CSV table of C-alpha atoms in Angstrom, one decimal:
chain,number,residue,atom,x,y,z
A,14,UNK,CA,82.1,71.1,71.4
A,15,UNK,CA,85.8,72.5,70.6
A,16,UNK,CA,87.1,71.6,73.9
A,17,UNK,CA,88.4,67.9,74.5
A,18,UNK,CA,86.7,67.0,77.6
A,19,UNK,CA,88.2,63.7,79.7
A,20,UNK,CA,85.9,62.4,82.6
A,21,UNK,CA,88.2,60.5,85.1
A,22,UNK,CA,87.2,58.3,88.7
A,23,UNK,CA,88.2,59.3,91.9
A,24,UNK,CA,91.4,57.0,90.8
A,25,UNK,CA,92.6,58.9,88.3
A,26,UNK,CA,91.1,56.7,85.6
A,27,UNK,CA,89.5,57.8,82.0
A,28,UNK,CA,86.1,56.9,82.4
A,29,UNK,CA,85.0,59.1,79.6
A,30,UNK,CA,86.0,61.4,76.7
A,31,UNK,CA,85.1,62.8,73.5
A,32,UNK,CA,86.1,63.3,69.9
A,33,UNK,CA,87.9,66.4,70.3
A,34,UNK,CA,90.2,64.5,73.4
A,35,UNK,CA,90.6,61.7,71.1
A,36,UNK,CA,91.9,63.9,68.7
A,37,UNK,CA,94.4,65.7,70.9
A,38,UNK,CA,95.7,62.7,72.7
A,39,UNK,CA,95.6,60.3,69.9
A,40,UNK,CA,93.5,57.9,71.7
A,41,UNK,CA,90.2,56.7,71.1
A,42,UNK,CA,87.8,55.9,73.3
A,43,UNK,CA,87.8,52.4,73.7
A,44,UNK,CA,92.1,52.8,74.4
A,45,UNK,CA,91.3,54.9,76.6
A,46,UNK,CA,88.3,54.3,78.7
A,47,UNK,CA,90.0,52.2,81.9
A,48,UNK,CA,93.7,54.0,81.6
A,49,UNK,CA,95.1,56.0,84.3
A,50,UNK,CA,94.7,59.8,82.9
A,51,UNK,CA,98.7,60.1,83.4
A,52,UNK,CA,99.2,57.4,80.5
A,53,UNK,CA,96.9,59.4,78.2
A,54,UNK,CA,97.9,62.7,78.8
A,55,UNK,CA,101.7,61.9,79.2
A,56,UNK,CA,102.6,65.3,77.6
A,57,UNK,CA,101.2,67.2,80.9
A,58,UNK,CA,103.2,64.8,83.1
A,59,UNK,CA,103.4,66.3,86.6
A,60,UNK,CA,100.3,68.2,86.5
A,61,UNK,CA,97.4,65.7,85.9
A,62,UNK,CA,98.1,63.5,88.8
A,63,UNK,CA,95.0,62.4,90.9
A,64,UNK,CA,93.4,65.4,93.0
A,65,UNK,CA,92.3,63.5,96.5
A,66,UNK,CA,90.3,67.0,97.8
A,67,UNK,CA,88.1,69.6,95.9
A,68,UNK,CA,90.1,71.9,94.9
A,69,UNK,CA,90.6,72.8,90.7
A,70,UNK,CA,93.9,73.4,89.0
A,71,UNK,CA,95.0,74.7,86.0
A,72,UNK,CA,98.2,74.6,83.5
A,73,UNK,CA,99.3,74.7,80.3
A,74,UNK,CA,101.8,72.7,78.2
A,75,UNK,CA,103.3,73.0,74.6
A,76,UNK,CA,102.7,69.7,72.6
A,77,UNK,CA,104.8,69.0,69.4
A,78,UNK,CA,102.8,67.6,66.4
A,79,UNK,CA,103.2,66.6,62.2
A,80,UNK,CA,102.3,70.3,62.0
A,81,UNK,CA,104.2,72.0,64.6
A,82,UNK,CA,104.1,73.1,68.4
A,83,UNK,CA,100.4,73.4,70.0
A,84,UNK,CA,99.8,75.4,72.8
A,85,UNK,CA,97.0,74.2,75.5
A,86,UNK,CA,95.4,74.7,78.5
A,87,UNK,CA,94.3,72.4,80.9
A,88,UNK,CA,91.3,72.9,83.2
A,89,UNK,CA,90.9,70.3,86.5
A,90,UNK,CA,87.6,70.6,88.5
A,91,UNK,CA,86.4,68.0,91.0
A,92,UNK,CA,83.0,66.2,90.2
A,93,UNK,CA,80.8,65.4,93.3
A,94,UNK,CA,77.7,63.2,94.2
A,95,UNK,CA,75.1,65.0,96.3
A,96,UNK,CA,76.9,65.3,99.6
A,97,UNK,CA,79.5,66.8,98.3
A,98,UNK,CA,82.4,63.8,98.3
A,99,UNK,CA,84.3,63.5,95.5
A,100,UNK,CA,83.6,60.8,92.9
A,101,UNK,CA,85.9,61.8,89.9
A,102,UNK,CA,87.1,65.1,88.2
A,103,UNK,CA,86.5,66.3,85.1
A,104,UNK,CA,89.1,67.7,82.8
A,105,UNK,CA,88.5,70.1,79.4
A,106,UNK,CA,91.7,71.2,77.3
A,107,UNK,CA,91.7,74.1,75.0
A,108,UNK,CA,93.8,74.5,72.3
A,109,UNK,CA,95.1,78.3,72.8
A,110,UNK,CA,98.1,78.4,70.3
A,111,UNK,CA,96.7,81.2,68.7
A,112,UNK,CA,95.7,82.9,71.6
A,113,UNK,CA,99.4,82.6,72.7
A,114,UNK,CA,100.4,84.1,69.4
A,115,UNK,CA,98.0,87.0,69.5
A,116,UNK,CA,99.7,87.7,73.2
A,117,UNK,CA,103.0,87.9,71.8
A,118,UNK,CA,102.5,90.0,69.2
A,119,UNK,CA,100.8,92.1,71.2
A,120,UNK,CA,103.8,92.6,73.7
A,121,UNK,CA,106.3,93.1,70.9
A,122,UNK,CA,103.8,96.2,69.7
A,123,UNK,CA,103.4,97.4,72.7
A,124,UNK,CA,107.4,96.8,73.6
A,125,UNK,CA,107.8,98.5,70.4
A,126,UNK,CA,105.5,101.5,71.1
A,127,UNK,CA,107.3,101.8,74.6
A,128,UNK,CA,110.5,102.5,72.8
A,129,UNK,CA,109.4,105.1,70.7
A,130,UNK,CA,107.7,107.1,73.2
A,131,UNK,CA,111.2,106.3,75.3
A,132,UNK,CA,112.8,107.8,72.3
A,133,UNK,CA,110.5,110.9,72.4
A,134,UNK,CA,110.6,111.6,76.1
A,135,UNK,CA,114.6,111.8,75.7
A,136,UNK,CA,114.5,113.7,73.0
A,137,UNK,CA,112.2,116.6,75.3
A,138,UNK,CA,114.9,116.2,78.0
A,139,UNK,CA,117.9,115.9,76.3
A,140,UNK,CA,116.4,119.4,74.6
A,141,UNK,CA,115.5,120.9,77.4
A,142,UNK,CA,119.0,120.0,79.8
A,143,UNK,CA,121.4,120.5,76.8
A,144,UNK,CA,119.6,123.9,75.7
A,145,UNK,CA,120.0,125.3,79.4
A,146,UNK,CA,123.7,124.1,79.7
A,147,UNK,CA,124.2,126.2,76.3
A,148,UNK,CA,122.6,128.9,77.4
A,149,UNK,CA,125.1,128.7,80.5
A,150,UNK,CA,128.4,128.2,78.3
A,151,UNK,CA,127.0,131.2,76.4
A,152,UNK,CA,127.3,133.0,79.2
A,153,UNK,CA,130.5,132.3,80.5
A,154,UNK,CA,132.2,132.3,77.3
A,155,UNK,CA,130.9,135.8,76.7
A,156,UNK,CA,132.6,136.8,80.0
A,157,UNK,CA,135.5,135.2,79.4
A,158,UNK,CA,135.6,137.6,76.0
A,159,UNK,CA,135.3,140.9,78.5
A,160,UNK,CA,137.9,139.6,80.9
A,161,UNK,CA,140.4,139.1,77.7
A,162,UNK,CA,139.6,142.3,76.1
A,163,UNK,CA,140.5,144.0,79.4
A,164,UNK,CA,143.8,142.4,80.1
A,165,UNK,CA,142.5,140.4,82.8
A,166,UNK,CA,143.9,136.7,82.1
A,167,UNK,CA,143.3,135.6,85.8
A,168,UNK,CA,139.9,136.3,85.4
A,169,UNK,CA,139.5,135.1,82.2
A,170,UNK,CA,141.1,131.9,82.8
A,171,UNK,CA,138.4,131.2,85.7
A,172,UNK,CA,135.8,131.0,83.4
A,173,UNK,CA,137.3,128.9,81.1
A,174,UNK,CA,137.7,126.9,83.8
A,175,UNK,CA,134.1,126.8,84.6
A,176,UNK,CA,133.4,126.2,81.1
A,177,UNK,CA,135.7,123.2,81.0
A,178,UNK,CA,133.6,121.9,84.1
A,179,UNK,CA,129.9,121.8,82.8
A,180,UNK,CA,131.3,120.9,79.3
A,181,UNK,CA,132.4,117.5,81.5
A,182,UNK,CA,129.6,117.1,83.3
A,183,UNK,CA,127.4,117.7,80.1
A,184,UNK,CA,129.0,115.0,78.3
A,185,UNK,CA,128.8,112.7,80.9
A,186,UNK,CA,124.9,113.9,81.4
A,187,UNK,CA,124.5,112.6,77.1
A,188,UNK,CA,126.5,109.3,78.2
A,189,UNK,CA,123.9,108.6,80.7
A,190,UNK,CA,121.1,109.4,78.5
A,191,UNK,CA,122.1,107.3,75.7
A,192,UNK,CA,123.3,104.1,78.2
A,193,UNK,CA,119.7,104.7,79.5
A,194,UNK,CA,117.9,104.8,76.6
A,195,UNK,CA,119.6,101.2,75.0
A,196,UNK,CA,118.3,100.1,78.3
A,197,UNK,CA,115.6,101.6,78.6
A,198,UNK,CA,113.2,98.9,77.3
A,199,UNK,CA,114.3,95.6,78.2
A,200,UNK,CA,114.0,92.6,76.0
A,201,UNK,CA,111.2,90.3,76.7
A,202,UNK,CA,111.1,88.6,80.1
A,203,UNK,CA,114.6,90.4,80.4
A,204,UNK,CA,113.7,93.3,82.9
A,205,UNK,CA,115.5,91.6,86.2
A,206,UNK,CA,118.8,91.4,84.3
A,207,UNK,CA,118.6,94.4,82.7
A,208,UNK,CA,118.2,96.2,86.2
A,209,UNK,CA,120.9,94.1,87.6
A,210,UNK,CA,123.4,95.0,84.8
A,211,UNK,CA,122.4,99.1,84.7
A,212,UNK,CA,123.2,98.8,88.5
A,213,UNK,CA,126.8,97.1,88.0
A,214,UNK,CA,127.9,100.0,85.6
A,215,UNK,CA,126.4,102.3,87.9
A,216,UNK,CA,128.3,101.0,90.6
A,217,UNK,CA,131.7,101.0,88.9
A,218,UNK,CA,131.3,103.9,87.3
A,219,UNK,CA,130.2,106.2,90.6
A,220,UNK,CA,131.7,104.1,93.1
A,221,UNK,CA,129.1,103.8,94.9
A,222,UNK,CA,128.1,100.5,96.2
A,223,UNK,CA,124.4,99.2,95.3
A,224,UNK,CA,122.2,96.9,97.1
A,225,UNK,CA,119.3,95.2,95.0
A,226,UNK,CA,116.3,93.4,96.6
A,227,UNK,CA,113.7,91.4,94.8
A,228,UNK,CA,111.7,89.1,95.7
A,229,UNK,CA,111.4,85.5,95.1
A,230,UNK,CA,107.5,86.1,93.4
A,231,UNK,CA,109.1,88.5,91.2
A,232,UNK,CA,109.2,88.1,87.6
A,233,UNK,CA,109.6,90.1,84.4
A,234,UNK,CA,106.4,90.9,82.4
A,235,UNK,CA,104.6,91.1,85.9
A,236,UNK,CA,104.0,94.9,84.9
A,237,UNK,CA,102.7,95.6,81.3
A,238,UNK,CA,105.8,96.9,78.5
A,239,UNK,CA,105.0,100.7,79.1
A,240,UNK,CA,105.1,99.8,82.6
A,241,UNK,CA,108.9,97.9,82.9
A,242,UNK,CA,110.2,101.2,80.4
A,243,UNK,CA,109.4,103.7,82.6
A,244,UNK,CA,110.4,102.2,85.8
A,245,UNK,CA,113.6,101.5,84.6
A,246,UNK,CA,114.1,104.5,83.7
A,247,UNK,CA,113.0,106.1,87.1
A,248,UNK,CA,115.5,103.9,89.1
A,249,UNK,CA,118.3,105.2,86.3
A,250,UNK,CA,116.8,108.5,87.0
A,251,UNK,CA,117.0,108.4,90.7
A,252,UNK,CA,120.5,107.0,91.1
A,253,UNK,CA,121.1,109.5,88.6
A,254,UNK,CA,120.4,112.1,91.9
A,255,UNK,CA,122.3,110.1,93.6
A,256,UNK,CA,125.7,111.0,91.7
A,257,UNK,CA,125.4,114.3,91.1
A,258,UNK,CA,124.0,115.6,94.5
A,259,UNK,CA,124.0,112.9,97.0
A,260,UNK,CA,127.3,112.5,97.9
A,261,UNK,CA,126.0,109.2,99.1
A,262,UNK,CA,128.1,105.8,100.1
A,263,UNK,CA,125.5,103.4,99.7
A,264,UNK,CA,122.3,103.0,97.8
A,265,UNK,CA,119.2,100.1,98.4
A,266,UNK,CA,117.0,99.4,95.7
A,267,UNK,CA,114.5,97.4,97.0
A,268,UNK,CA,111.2,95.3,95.3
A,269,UNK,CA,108.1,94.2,97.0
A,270,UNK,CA,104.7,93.2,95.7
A,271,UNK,CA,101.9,94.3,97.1
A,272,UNK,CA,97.6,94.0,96.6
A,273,UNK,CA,97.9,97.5,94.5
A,274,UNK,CA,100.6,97.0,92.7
A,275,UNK,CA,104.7,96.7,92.8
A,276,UNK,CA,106.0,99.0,94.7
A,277,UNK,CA,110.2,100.2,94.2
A,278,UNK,CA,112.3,102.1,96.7
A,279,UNK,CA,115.4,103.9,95.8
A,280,UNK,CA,116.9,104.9,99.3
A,281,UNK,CA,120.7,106.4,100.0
A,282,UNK,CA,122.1,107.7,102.8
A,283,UNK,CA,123.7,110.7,101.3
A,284,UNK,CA,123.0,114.0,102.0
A,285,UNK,CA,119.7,114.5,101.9
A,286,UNK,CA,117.2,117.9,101.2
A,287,UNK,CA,114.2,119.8,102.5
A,288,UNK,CA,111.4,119.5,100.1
A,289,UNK,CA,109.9,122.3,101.7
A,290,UNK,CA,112.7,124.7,100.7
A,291,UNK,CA,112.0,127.9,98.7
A,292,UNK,CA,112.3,126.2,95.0
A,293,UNK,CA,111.2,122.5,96.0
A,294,UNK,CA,115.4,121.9,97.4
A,295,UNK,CA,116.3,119.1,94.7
A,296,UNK,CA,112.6,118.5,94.2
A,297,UNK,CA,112.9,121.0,91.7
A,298,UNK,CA,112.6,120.3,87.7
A,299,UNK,CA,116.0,120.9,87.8
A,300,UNK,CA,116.5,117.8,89.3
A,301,UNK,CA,114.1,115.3,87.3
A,302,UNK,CA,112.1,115.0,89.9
A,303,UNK,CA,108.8,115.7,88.5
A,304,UNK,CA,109.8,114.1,84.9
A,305,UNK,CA,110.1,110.6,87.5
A,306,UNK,CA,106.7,111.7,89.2
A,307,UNK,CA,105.1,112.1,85.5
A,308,UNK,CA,106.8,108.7,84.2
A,309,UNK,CA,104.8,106.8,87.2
A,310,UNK,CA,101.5,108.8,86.0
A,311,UNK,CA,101.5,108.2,83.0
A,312,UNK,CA,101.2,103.9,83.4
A,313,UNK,CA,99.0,104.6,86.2
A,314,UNK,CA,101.8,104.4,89.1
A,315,UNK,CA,102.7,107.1,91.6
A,316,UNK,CA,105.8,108.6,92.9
A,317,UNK,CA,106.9,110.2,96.5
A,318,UNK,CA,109.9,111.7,97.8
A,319,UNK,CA,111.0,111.5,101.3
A,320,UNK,CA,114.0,113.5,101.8
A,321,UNK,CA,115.8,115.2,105.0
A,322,UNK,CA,119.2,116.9,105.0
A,323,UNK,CA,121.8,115.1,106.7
A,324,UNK,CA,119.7,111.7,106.6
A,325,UNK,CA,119.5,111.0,103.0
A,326,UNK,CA,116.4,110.3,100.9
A,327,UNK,CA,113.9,107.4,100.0
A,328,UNK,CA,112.3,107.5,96.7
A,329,UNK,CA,108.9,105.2,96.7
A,330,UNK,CA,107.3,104.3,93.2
A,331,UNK,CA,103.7,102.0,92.8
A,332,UNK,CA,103.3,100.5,89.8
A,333,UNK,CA,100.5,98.5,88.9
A,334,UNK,CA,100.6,95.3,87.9
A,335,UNK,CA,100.0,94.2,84.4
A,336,UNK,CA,97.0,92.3,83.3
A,337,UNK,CA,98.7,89.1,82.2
A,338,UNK,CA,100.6,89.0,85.5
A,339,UNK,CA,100.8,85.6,87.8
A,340,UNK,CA,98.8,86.1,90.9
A,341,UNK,CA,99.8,82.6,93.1
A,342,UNK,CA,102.4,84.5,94.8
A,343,UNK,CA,101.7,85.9,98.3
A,344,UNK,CA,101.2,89.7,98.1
A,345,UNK,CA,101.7,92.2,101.4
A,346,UNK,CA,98.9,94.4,102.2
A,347,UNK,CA,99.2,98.0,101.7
């Protein structure tokens, strides 16, 4: 068989093993046979030691050989007699180098294919935002044309005024799209830090103070690629809100895993809105509200808005969690 397969006592000691575990642990049998397993396999130091109870374990460990580093995976199941006490344990290794390779070129394709639909998506709203805040300055600067042509500077200077206003905000709007979209996708295992520093120039650049919570079970690459991109860019959306129309002091962005899925709050304690009013209040598209609601479809998440005035508002997302993820840590229950 491919797999090198070790038999060991209830000591911890080889008692059996074949070519393929000769092979992998430069041993042969005869060496072997007698030897505590943690002198043969010295490379998985720490994770082979003697089980006393019935319970299996896996791990993996990177060994270095004449032809470069080797992935593998190490399997540890109990072997028993016929009631049930433990006489030994059986251990089988896998060699899953190329598996391991295969897994990270698939999540640089699919961190690749995350950025150019990123690219896309930005491209839509950057079209859509900076064609209506044309279509505005249009406006005004046609006014402003009337007012002059009548002699009436006052007036004419009041538009211009407005006009100097959303041409500020509009290139602070493009600033925010652009810092988003570098960030947008984060490196490999990078997502945490990423946050963490889209949240610092957040707070110095709005002055308003952040609080981050994650947990200690977190990690990046818990959620697939597609998955980390758009979340990302629905807490940069959401804090986004929170500038413009807030008027908040202090925002909590909060992690916490649970059985279906991660789920992400944004809350502040700003203003706050009635999603109920005539328009959807600032649940309207004018707001990004539904482009954050469609982000979370789209990996298979959802999105809610709690909002009253004068008591600020709580934005909950789900994501799911990837395929690859860890699942030792304790998760809540929804």
């Amino acid at each position: 068989m491919g797999s090198a397969v070790i038999v060991l006592d209830a000591q911890g000691r080889v008692m059996a093993l074949n070519s393929a575990a000769e092979d992998i642990t430069g041993w042969t049998a005869s060496q072997a046979v007698g030897r505590q397993v943690t002198e043969v396999l010295h490379s998985w130091a720490g994770t082979v030691e003697p089980c006393p109870d019935l319970t299996e374990a896996e791990s993996e460990s990177v060994v270095d050989t004449r032809s470069g580093k080797v992935s593998y995976e190490l399997h540890s199941s109990p072997l028993t007699d016929s009631s049930d006490h433990l006489i030994g344990r059986l251990i089988i290794i896998r060699d899953i180098t190329e598996r391991k390779r295969t897994q990270a070129e698939l999540l640089k394709q699919q961190r690749a294919l995350a950025a150019m639909e990123e690219r896309d998506r930005l491209a839509r709203e950057l079209h859509d935002d900076l064609g209506q805040v044309l279509g505005y300055l249009n406006v005004q600067a046609q006014a402003a044309r009337e007012q002059l042509a009548k002699g009436e500077a006052a007036v004419a200077d009041g538009y211009l005024e407005r006009l100097v206003a959303v041409v500020q905000d509009a290139y602070v709007e493009v600033q925010g799209y652009v810092r988003g979209a570098r960030g947008a996708v984060s490196p490999a295992g990078k997502f945490v830090s990423t946050l963490k520093q889209f949240l610092r120039r957040f707070e110095r650049d709005s002055g308003i103070h952040v609080d981050l919570a994650i947990p200690g079970e977190f990690m990046g690459g818990m959620v697939d690629p597609p998955a980390e991109a758009q979340l990302l860019r629905i807490i940069q959306e959401a804090l986004s809100n929170v500038r413009k129309h807030a008027a908040a002091q202090h925002v909590r962005v909060e992690f916490e895993m649970h059985l279906d899925g991660l789920h992400v709050t944004v809350e502040d304690d700003g203003r706050g809105f009635d999603p109920a009013a005539p328009g959807g209040g600032r649940a309207g598209g004018g707001f990004g509200l539904g482009i954050m609601r469609e982000r979370a479809r789209e990996v298979g998440g959802s999105l809610e808005i709690n909002s009253t005035p004068g008591r600020g508002t709580r934005v909950n997302v789900r994501i799911p969690l990837g395929r690859n993820r860890e699942t030792r840590a304790p998760l809540h229950e929804s």
